PDB file of C-alpha atoms in Angstrom:
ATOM      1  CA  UNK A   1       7.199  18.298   2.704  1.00  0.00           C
ATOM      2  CA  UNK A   2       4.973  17.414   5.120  1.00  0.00           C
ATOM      3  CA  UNK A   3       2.420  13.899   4.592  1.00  0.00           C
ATOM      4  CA  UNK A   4      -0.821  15.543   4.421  1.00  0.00           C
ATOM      5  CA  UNK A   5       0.295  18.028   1.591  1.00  0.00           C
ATOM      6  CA  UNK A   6       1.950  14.920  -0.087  1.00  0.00           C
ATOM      7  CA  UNK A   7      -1.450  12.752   0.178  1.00  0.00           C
ATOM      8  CA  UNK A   8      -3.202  16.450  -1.020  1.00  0.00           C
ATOM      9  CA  UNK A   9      -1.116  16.219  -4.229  1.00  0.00           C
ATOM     10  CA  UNK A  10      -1.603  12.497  -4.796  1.00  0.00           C
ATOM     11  CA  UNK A  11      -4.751  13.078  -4.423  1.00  0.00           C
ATOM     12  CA  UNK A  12      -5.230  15.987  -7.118  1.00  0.00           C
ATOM     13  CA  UNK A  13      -2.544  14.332  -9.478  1.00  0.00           C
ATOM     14  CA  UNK A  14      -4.641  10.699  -9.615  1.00  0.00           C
ATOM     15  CA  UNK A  15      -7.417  12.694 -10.058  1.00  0.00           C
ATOM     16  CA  UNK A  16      -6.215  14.566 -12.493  1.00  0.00           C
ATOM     17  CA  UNK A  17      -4.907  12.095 -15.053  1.00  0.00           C
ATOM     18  CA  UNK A  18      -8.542  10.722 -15.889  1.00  0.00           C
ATOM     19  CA  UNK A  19      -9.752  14.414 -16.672  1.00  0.00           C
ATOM     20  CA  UNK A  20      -6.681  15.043 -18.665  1.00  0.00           C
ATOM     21  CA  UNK A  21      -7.561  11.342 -20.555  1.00  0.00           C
ATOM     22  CA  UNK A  22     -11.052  12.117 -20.908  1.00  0.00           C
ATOM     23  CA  UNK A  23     -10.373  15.997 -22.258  1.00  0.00           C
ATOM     24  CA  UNK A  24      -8.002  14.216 -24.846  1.00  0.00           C
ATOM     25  CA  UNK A  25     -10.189  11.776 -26.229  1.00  0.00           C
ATOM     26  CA  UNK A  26     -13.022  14.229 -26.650  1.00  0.00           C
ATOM     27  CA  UNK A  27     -10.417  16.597 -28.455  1.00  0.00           C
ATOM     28  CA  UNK A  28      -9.803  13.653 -30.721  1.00  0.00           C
ATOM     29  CA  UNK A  29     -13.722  13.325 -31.533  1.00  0.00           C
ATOM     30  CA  UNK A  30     -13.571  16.807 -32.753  1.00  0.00           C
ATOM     31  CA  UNK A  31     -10.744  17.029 -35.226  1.00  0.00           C
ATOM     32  CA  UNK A  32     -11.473  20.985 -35.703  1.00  0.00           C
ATOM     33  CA  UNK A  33      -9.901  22.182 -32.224  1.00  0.00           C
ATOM     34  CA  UNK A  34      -5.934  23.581 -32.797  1.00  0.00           C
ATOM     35  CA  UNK A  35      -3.300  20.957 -32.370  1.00  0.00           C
ATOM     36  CA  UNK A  36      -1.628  23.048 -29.620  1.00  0.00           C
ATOM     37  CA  UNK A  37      -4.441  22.294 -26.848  1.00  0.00           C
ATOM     38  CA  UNK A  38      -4.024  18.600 -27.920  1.00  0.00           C
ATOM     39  CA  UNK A  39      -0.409  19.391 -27.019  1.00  0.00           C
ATOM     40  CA  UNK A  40      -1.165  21.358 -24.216  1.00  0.00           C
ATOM     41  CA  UNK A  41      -3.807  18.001 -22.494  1.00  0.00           C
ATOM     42  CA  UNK A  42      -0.834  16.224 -22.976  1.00  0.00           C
ATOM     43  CA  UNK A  43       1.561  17.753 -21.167  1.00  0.00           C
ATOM     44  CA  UNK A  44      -0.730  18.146 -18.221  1.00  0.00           C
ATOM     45  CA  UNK A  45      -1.506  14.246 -18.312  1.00  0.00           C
ATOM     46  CA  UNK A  46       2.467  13.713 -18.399  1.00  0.00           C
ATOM     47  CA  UNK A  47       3.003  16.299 -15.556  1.00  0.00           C
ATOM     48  CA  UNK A  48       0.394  14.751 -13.741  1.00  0.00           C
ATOM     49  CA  UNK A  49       1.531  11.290 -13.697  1.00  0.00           C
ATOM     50  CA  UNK A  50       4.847  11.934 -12.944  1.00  0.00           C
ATOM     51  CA  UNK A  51       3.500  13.666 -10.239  1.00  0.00           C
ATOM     52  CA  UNK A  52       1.405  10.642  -9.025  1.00  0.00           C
ATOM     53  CA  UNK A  53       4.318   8.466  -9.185  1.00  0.00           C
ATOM     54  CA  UNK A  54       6.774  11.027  -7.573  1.00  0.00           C
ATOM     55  CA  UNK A  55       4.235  11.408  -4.378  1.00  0.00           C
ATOM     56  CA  UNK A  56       3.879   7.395  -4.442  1.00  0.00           C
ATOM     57  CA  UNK A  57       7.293   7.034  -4.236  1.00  0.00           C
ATOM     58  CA  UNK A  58       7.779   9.538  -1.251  1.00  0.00           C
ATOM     59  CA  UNK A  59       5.321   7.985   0.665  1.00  0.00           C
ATOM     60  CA  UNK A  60       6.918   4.499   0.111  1.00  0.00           C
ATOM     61  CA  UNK A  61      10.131   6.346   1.494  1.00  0.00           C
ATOM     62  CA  UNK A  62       8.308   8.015   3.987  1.00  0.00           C
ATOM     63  CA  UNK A  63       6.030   5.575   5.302  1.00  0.00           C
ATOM     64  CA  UNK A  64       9.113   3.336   5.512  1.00  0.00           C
ATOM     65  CA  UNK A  65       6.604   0.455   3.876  1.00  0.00           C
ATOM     66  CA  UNK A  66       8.636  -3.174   4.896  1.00  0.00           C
ATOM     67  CA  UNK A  67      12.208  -1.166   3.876  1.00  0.00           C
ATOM     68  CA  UNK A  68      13.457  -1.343   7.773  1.00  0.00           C
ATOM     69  CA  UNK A  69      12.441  -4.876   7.410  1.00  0.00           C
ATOM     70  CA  UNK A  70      14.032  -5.910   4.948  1.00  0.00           C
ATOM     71  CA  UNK A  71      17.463  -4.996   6.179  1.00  0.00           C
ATOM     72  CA  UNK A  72      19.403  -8.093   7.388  1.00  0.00           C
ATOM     73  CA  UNK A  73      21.826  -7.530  10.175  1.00  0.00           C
ATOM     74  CA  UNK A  74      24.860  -8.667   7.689  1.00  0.00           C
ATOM     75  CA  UNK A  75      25.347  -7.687   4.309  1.00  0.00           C
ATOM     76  CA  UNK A  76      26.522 -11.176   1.804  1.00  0.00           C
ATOM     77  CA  UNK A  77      30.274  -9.819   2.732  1.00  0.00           C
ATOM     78  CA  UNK A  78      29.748 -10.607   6.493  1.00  0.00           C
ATOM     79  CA  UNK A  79      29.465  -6.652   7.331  1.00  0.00           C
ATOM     80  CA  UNK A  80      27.432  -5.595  10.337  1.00  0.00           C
ATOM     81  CA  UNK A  81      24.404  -3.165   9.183  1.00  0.00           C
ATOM     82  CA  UNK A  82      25.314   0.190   9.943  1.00  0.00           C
ATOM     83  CA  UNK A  83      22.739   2.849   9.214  1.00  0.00           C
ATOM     84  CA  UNK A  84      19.945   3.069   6.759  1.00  0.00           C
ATOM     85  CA  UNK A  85      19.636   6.208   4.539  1.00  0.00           C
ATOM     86  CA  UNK A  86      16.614   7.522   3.097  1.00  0.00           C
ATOM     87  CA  UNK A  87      16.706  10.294   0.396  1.00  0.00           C
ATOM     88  CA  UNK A  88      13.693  12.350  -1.048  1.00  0.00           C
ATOM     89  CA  UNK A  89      14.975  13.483  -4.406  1.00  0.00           C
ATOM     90  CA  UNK A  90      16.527  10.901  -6.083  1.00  0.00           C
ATOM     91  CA  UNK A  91      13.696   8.696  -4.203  1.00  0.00           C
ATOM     92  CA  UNK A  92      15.623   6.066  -2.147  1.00  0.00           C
ATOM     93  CA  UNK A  93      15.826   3.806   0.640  1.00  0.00           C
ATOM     94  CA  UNK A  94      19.261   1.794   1.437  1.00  0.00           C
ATOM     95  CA  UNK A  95      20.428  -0.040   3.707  1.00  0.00           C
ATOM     96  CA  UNK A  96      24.399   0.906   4.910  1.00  0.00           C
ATOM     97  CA  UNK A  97      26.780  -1.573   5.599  1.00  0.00           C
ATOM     98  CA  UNK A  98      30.165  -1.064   7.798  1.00  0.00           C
ATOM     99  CA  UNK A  99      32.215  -2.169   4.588  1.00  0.00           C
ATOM    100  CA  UNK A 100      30.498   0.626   3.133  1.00  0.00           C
ATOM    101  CA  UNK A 101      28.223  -1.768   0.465  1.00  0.00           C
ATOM    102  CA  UNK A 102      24.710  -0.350   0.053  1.00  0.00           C
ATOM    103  CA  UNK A 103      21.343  -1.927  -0.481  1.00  0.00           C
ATOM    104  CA  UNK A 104      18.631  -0.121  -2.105  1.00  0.00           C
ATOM    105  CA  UNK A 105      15.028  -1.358  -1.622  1.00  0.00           C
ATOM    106  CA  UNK A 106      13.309   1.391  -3.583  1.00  0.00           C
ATOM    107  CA  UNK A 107      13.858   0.564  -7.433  1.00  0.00           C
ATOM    108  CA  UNK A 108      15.878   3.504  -9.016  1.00  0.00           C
ATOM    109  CA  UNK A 109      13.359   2.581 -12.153  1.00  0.00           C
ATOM    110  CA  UNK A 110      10.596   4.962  -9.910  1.00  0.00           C
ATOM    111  CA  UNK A 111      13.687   8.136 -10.550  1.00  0.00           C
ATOM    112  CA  UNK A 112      13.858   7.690 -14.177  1.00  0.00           C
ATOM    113  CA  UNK A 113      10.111   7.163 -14.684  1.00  0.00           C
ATOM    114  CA  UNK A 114       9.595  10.211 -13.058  1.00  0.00           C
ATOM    115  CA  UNK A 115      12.686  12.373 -15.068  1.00  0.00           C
ATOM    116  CA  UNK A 116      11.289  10.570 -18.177  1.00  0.00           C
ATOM    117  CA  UNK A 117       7.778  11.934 -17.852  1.00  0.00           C
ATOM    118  CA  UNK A 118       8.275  15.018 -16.409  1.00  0.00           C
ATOM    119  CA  UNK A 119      10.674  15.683 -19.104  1.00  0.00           C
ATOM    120  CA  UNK A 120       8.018  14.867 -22.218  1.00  0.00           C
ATOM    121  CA  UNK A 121       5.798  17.032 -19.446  1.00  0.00           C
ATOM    122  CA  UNK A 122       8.384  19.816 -20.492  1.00  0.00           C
ATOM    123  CA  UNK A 123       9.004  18.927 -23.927  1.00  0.00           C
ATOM    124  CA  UNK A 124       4.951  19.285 -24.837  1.00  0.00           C
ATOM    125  CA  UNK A 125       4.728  22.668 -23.170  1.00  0.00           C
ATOM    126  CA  UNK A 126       7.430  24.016 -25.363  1.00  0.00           C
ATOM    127  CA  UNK A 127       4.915  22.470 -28.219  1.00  0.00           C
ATOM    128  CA  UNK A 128       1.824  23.925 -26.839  1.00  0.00           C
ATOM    129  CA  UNK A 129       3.590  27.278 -27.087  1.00  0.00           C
ATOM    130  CA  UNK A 130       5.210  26.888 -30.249  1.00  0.00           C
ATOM    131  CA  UNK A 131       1.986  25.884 -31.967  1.00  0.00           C
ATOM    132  CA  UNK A 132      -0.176  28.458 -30.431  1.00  0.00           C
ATOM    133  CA  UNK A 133       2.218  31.199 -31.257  1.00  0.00           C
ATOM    134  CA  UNK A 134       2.189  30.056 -34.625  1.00  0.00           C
ATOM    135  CA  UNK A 135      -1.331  29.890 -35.014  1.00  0.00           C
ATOM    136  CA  UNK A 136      -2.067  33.206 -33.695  1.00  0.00           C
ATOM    137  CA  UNK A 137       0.752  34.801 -36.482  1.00  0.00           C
ATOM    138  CA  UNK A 138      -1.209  32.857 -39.248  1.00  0.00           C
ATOM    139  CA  UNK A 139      -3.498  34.377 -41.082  1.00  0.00           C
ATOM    140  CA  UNK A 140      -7.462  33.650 -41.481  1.00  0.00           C
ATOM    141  CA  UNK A 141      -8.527  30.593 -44.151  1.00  0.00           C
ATOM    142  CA  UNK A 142      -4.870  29.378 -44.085  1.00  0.00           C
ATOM    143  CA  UNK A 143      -3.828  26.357 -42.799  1.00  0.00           C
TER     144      UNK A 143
END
């Protein structure tokens, strides 16, 4: 993807996240709105976030940040640096030894905080829907 559509989503994701907090808490002061858009607020803020940290971690691939730095000309084995690899999706940045030993300098933490939110992201959607199906086949003064 190119940077400037990256930095456009950054941009609308950290943005985002307030509203989404904001549209919560005001659903909370008014305890008569449906469960399902409480649901539904939530899995934007999740998708949101793990959209902010996806695009933060692309640009720390991207932008290289201190990664070709960091690589030392030999690994602790004595191996001569080979290559370094950089991968989009799962974020990473490595350095490549001859011995074929690997360093990674972009925490693999960034992956699974992303697959962890965008997965709750998923989860509350299948709420949202679930609730406001069931609330539409319910009939009036029921609860």
């Amino acid at each position: 993807m190119p940077t400037p559509l990256m930095g456009l989503l950054l941009l609308l994701s950290v943005t985002a996240v307030p509203a989404c907090v904001l549209v919560a808490v005001l659903l909370l002061r008014n305890p008569a709105r449906s469960p399902a858009a409480l649901c539904g607020v939530g899995a934007l803020l999740l998708g949101f976030s793990a959209l902010a940290v996806y695009c933060y971690g692309w640009f720390a691939v991207t932008l290289g940040g201190p990664f070709p730095e960091l690589c030392e000309d030999r690994a602790a084995s004595g191996a001569r640096l080979a290559g370094l690899r950089q991968g989009f999706w799962p974020l990473r940045n490595a350095c490549v030894y001859s011995d074929g030993s690997t360093v990674e300098h972009l925490s693999s933490s960034i992956n699974v905080f992303v697959y962890v939110l965008a997965g709750l992201a998923v989860a509350l959607t299948c709420a949202t829907a679930f609730l406001a199906r069931r609330a539409r086949h319910l009939p009036e003064g029921t609860s």
